[in-house]
Amino acid sequence: MPPNDVRLRQQLLRRKPVSAFLADSAHGEGEGHEGGGLRRTVGTFQLTMIGVGATIGTGIFFTLSTAVPEAGPAVILSFVIGAVTAALTALCYAELTSAVPVSGSSYSYAYATLGELAAWIVGSCLLLEYAVSGAAIAVSWGQYLNDLTQRLFGFTMPAVISAPPGDGGYVNLPGVVLVVLCCLVLMRGSKESALVNTIMVLIKLAVLTLFVVIGVTGFHSANLHPFAPMGFAGISAAASSVFFSFIGLDAVSTAGEEVKNPQKTLPRAVIGALLVVTAFYCVVAFVGVGAQKWTLFNGQDAGLSAILQRVTGETWPGAILSAGAVISIVSVTLVVIYGQTRILYSMGRDGMLPAVFRKVSPRSGVPVGNTLIVGGFIALLAAFVPLDWLANLTSMGTLVAFAVVSVGVVVLRVREPGLKRGFKVPGYPVVPALSVVFCAYLIWNLPADTFVLFACWLVLALGVYFGYSRKHSRLGRQAAETDQPEPVLAE
């Protein structure tokens, strides 16, 4: 193999040692870091609430209106498939978060196990996943905000500024306002943001409990027939589209450098968030399709609120639910933006992105410039991109990242068997293998246009890598400065 080809291969496969990640985390810096590092201020309960906050909201307050028409009442099974996939992956996340307790989520795990190019691709998937899901959630916020103002004050915003683009709207103004508000909260600091999120999560869980208690009084078994009008193909398609609502599991791992006692706290929070989310998803979906004929979900804005009004004949339960949804979706958007900024922070610290992404404010301990850039990008997506594109692209990015985490568990077990782990995947290596199989199955069932858009994103990401990141990588520059071979190579 020619020397240039050998060198390129070394660059693409160079790995960042786990010890280097831990050193960066311990010193709070990396190289050239300005303002100090991230601060460890988040405990187990708050971190669990971050996971729940990033998850519950998208899957229940919004996704049923698109998933039920695909699967019918069998959407319950779609959520079960998604939950099983998420559970398998959650166990893999729990092990990697305990072994590599740093910011960056799947990007950092891929860098430690599979090499720089794989890490860059995974990081690009995560950026797509977080940005697009944040925009999708922000768009749906306007629907519930309109429903709430209609119920309380008798007016709604014009569709031209509040409906999703392509669905009667031209610019989604509420979505932009929501993103701006979340950025302002995040720039106050991680501890303050976690507290605000915890309060909103507890409110949303109380509101969903209210829906279950009232909704079950209107439950009719006849609404469950036919149970699977679109067959298993419909169940699979709905499972793929709703899977983006499990993004919260990844959000937990983005907080690795801001968590107290991370080797124990991170796996506990991942598993705890999964249990809470799965229970609420399945129960609310079951009550929802039992209380309303599945054909009525198609195109229904603020669907859970409409169900409560139909069941009770009163407006107040729907008003409470819409208010809860407005608060709930704020918490999801807050955590999604938070997660993306921490991934960009890690990529910036590794030299894969410009220095602005790793600069931390000495006052708040927050990457302020990073947060503003992320907020601006998500606000533009929320304002102008059609909603269906956003949901499916998020599922694609999430599933790819989850599959890489599962592979990373196996690779790290082989390469560093003696590494300290606060949690180990039970049933290894069967559980990681099943996780990859489930993720691949859900990816296969995504629409063809999602693959095209995803491919375009990857081409753009590879262009950035070969044009900027490969040349500015810290590992590469360290090797060049010492005139040594690439420091760590994937075998």
Coordinates of C-alpha atoms in Angstrom, one line a residue, residues 102 141 180 201 225 285 324 333 335 351 360 450 453 461 468 477:
V102 CA -17.6 12.1 29.6
W141 CA -45.5 23.2 20.4
V180 CA -35.1 31.3 22.0
V201 CA -41.1 17.0 34.0
H225 CA -61.2 -3.4 16.3
A285 CA -51.2 5.0 24.0
G324 CA -49.3 20.4 30.4
T333 CA -36.8 21.2 23.6
V335 CA -32.9 19.1 26.9
G351 CA -10.3 19.9 17.3
V360 CA -17.0 27.9 28.2
T450 CA -35.5 9.7 4.6
L453 CA -32.0 13.1 2.9
A461 CA -20.6 15.8 6.9
Y468 CA -11.4 20.8 8.1
R477 CA -1.7 17.7 15.5

